[in-house]
Amino acid sequence: MEFGKLFGVGVGPGDFELLTLKAVRILEFADVIAVPFSGNGERTAFNIVKKYIEKKEILECFLPMTRDTKRLEECYDKAAFDIKELLLKGLNVAFITLGDPCIYSTYMKIHRKILNMGFAAEIVPGITSFSAAAAKTGTSLCEGKENLTVLSALSNYTDEIEKISGNLVIMKSGKQIGKIKKLIKDKGLDKNFIMVECCGMENEKIYYNVDDIDENASYFSTIILKESDIL
Amino acid sequence: MEFGKLFGVGVGPGDFELLTLKAVRILEFADVIAVPFSGNGERTAFNIVKKYIEKKEILECFLPMTRDTKRLEECYDKAAFDIKELLLKGLNVAFITLGDPCIYSTYMKIHRKILNMGFAAEIVPGITSFSAAAAKTGTSLCEGKENLTVLSALSNYTDEIEKISGNLVIMKSGKQIGKIKKLIKDKGLDKNFIMVECCGMENEKIYYNVDDIDENASYFSTIILKESDIL
């Protein structure tokens, strides 16, 4: 019997129509769908693909949002162990992840653990939240000589907003959103700003005015901040 | 009679399976497919989608690679004029573009011109070459506190490689590839490097070793350069 294979499948930011043909094929092909959940909305990935995975076996992977790295590592080990048990039985596993697996995704740790155990693993790229937010608002992310820097609220975003050399995308702003709002206003970048909350989801909201930002906005908020005014 | 609508459709970097469900729906819905060509391989977008657009009317848009901005502007005006004529007849037009329309795409100029003429235009996001190259090689682009900066060979890539703060993607390296190769070697970043030429196309080639880079590599080469060694 051959061992199964792991697929890390990017499901895009929210709209099921932003799934790729390959993502749909792999979801239909897989025997088991591994679904991460964190207690913080991570079932979003499941909701995007649910029409393609009816009747499939589901493996729930608990990957909490915590700064306790030891606890987190134990959870990743547990998820990788559970996936390995399925691969040993010859089952193919699709691990779904919001957006793109290579951009701020919890999937990569699982990917490396499974490869290190000697199993095969493949990544299926997905539409990023920033591509979707840019498309939705008709905003280019970079043209000609412009750079684009992608940051998360864990990154050194203060420095990047201060110096604003090139265009910025700030993902997963979460609890930092009030601080980011203040920085944007202090730097006078109000006209260079767009934010999309929950892009492509039912509760999508677009902010063109930095003053309108709700400081309790979703973790799934993507800010585009351009070096020059947004056209 | 209602006017037609323009759709800027990202078709991903090469593999037709990386089209989104929405891209396929819009290509099937559109009356006319606008295909950019430059004399420099831009029919790549056409090749990716050709199975979905058989029997469709094609509008060829000549958008040359030139530094003659006056000549280029005339070409964009001509393309926008031709599209406008179709929209006036009530025809829906899908303008196909490699990768994502909001990242280094010629589409955005057309988009703004059509909006300024008072017509409706919508962007359909696509898989970027860097997401596809990262997926293909199992390389994360950013995790945790890491930043990701996306550059083109028109950008200030020399500075960015010199300071290498965060991970870099260098797109469309083209004629600059020899210079970029030398910079990577001079900075001792050999182990932090991956390049994918023509990702997802028939002539795809992956370079794990900077010494192997062919200085005549395709314009469609994506370099990933990480701050730390690639795992």
Short mmCIF file of N, CA, C and O in Angstrom, two decimals, chain B residues 122-168:
data_model
loop_
_atom_site.label_atom_id
_atom_site.label_comp_id
_atom_site.label_asym_id
_atom_site.label_seq_id
_atom_site.Cartn_x
_atom_site.Cartn_y
_atom_site.Cartn_z
N GLU B 122 -14.51 45.95 -13.43
CA GLU B 122 -14.33 45.13 -12.22
C GLU B 122 -13.05 44.31 -12.35
O GLU B 122 -12.73 43.84 -13.45
N ILE B 123 -12.37 44.12 -11.24
CA ILE B 123 -11.11 43.35 -11.25
C ILE B 123 -11.34 41.97 -10.62
O ILE B 123 -11.94 41.86 -9.57
N VAL B 124 -10.83 40.95 -11.29
CA VAL B 124 -10.88 39.59 -10.75
C VAL B 124 -9.44 39.21 -10.38
O VAL B 124 -8.58 39.12 -11.25
N PRO B 125 -9.17 39.03 -9.07
CA PRO B 125 -7.78 38.79 -8.66
C PRO B 125 -7.26 37.46 -9.18
O PRO B 125 -8.04 36.55 -9.48
N GLY B 126 -5.94 37.36 -9.25
CA GLY B 126 -5.31 36.13 -9.74
C GLY B 126 -4.18 35.68 -8.83
O GLY B 126 -3.70 36.44 -7.99
N ILE B 127 -3.75 34.44 -9.02
CA ILE B 127 -2.60 33.91 -8.27
C ILE B 127 -1.35 34.60 -8.80
O ILE B 127 -1.13 34.66 -10.01
N THR B 128 -0.54 35.11 -7.90
CA THR B 128 0.69 35.79 -8.31
C THR B 128 1.78 34.76 -8.63
O THR B 128 1.74 33.62 -8.14
N SER B 129 2.76 35.18 -9.41
CA SER B 129 3.87 34.27 -9.72
C SER B 129 4.64 33.93 -8.45
O SER B 129 5.16 32.83 -8.32
N PHE B 130 4.68 34.88 -7.49
CA PHE B 130 5.46 34.56 -6.29
C PHE B 130 4.76 33.56 -5.40
O PHE B 130 5.41 32.69 -4.80
N SER B 131 3.42 33.61 -5.31
CA SER B 131 2.71 32.57 -4.56
C SER B 131 2.92 31.21 -5.23
O SER B 131 3.12 30.19 -4.55
N ALA B 132 2.85 31.18 -6.56
CA ALA B 132 3.02 29.91 -7.28
C ALA B 132 4.44 29.39 -7.13
O ALA B 132 4.65 28.19 -6.92
N ALA B 133 5.43 30.28 -7.20
CA ALA B 133 6.84 29.85 -7.09
C ALA B 133 7.12 29.35 -5.67
O ALA B 133 7.84 28.37 -5.47
N ALA B 134 6.55 30.03 -4.68
CA ALA B 134 6.73 29.61 -3.28
C ALA B 134 6.10 28.24 -3.06
O ALA B 134 6.70 27.35 -2.44
N ALA B 135 4.89 28.06 -3.58
CA ALA B 135 4.18 26.78 -3.43
C ALA B 135 4.97 25.65 -4.09
O ALA B 135 5.18 24.59 -3.51
N LYS B 136 5.41 25.91 -5.30
CA LYS B 136 6.13 24.89 -6.08
C LYS B 136 7.39 24.41 -5.36
O LYS B 136 7.74 23.24 -5.40
N THR B 137 8.06 25.35 -4.67
CA THR B 137 9.34 25.00 -4.04
C THR B 137 9.19 24.78 -2.53
O THR B 137 10.19 24.56 -1.84
N GLY B 138 7.96 24.84 -2.02
CA GLY B 138 7.74 24.62 -0.59
C GLY B 138 8.39 25.67 0.30
O GLY B 138 8.82 25.39 1.42
N THR B 139 8.46 26.90 -0.20
CA THR B 139 9.14 27.98 0.52
C THR B 139 8.12 28.95 1.09
O THR B 139 7.31 29.49 0.34
N SER B 140 8.15 29.22 2.39
CA SER B 140 7.23 30.23 2.89
C SER B 140 7.76 31.61 2.49
O SER B 140 8.97 31.84 2.41
N LEU B 141 6.85 32.53 2.21
CA LEU B 141 7.24 33.90 1.84
C LEU B 141 7.36 34.78 3.08
O LEU B 141 8.19 35.67 3.13
N CYS B 142 6.47 34.57 4.05
CA CYS B 142 6.58 35.29 5.33
C CYS B 142 5.85 34.51 6.39
O CYS B 142 4.78 33.96 6.15
N GLU B 143 6.46 34.47 7.56
CA GLU B 143 5.88 33.79 8.74
C GLU B 143 6.15 34.67 9.95
O GLU B 143 7.19 35.34 10.01
N GLY B 144 5.24 34.63 10.89
CA GLY B 144 5.46 35.33 12.17
C GLY B 144 5.75 36.81 11.99
O GLY B 144 4.92 37.55 11.46
N LYS B 145 6.94 37.23 12.41
CA LYS B 145 7.29 38.65 12.38
C LYS B 145 7.92 39.09 11.06
O LYS B 145 8.30 40.26 10.90
N GLU B 146 8.12 38.16 10.14
CA GLU B 146 8.81 38.51 8.89
C GLU B 146 7.97 39.43 8.00
O GLU B 146 6.75 39.31 7.94
N ASN B 147 8.67 40.32 7.29
CA ASN B 147 8.04 41.13 6.23
C ASN B 147 8.33 40.47 4.88
O ASN B 147 9.31 39.76 4.74
N LEU B 148 7.53 40.84 3.91
CA LEU B 148 7.80 40.43 2.53
C LEU B 148 7.76 41.67 1.66
O LEU B 148 6.77 42.41 1.69
N THR B 149 8.83 41.92 0.91
CA THR B 149 8.82 43.04 -0.03
C THR B 149 8.87 42.51 -1.45
O THR B 149 9.69 41.65 -1.77
N VAL B 150 7.95 43.00 -2.27
CA VAL B 150 7.86 42.59 -3.67
C VAL B 150 8.40 43.73 -4.53
O VAL B 150 7.98 44.87 -4.38
N LEU B 151 9.35 43.39 -5.39
CA LEU B 151 10.03 44.38 -6.24
C LEU B 151 9.96 43.93 -7.68
O LEU B 151 9.87 42.74 -7.96
N SER B 152 10.10 44.87 -8.59
CA SER B 152 10.35 44.47 -9.98
C SER B 152 11.76 44.94 -10.32
O SER B 152 12.38 45.70 -9.55
N ALA B 153 12.25 44.52 -11.46
CA ALA B 153 13.60 44.93 -11.85
C ALA B 153 13.66 46.42 -12.16
O ALA B 153 14.73 46.99 -12.32
N LEU B 154 12.50 47.09 -12.21
CA LEU B 154 12.48 48.55 -12.37
C LEU B 154 12.67 49.26 -11.03
O LEU B 154 12.94 50.45 -10.97
N SER B 155 12.44 48.52 -9.93
CA SER B 155 12.50 49.11 -8.58
C SER B 155 13.95 49.29 -8.13
O SER B 155 14.89 48.88 -8.82
N ASN B 156 14.10 49.80 -6.93
CA ASN B 156 15.44 50.00 -6.34
C ASN B 156 15.94 48.70 -5.72
O ASN B 156 16.22 48.62 -4.53
N TYR B 157 16.03 47.66 -6.56
CA TYR B 157 16.36 46.33 -6.02
C TYR B 157 17.77 46.26 -5.45
O TYR B 157 18.04 45.50 -4.53
N THR B 158 18.66 47.09 -5.97
CA THR B 158 20.04 47.08 -5.46
C THR B 158 20.05 47.40 -3.96
O THR B 158 20.62 46.66 -3.16
N ASP B 159 19.36 48.49 -3.59
CA ASP B 159 19.28 48.87 -2.18
C ASP B 159 18.63 47.76 -1.35
O ASP B 159 19.08 47.46 -0.24
N GLU B 160 17.55 47.20 -1.88
CA GLU B 160 16.80 46.20 -1.11
C GLU B 160 17.63 44.95 -0.86
O GLU B 160 17.57 44.37 0.22
N ILE B 161 18.40 44.53 -1.86
CA ILE B 161 19.25 43.35 -1.66
C ILE B 161 20.39 43.71 -0.71
O ILE B 161 20.74 42.92 0.18
N GLU B 162 20.95 44.91 -0.86
CA GLU B 162 22.04 45.34 0.02
C GLU B 162 21.62 45.29 1.49
O GLU B 162 22.33 44.77 2.33
N LYS B 163 20.42 45.84 1.79
CA LYS B 163 20.03 45.92 3.21
C LYS B 163 19.27 44.67 3.67
O LYS B 163 19.26 44.38 4.86
N ILE B 164 18.69 43.93 2.71
CA ILE B 164 17.93 42.70 2.99
C ILE B 164 17.30 42.68 4.40
O ILE B 164 17.66 41.90 5.27
N SER B 165 16.36 43.61 4.63
CA SER B 165 15.59 43.55 5.87
C SER B 165 14.24 42.96 5.53
O SER B 165 13.41 43.59 4.92
N GLY B 166 14.04 41.71 5.88
CA GLY B 166 12.83 40.99 5.50
C GLY B 166 13.07 40.18 4.25
O GLY B 166 14.16 40.22 3.67
N ASN B 167 12.06 39.43 3.85
CA ASN B 167 12.17 38.58 2.66
C ASN B 167 11.84 39.38 1.41
O ASN B 167 11.05 40.32 1.47
N LEU B 168 12.45 39.01 0.31
CA LEU B 168 12.26 39.73 -0.95
C LEU B 168 11.73 38.80 -2.04
O LEU B 168 12.13 37.63 -2.10
#
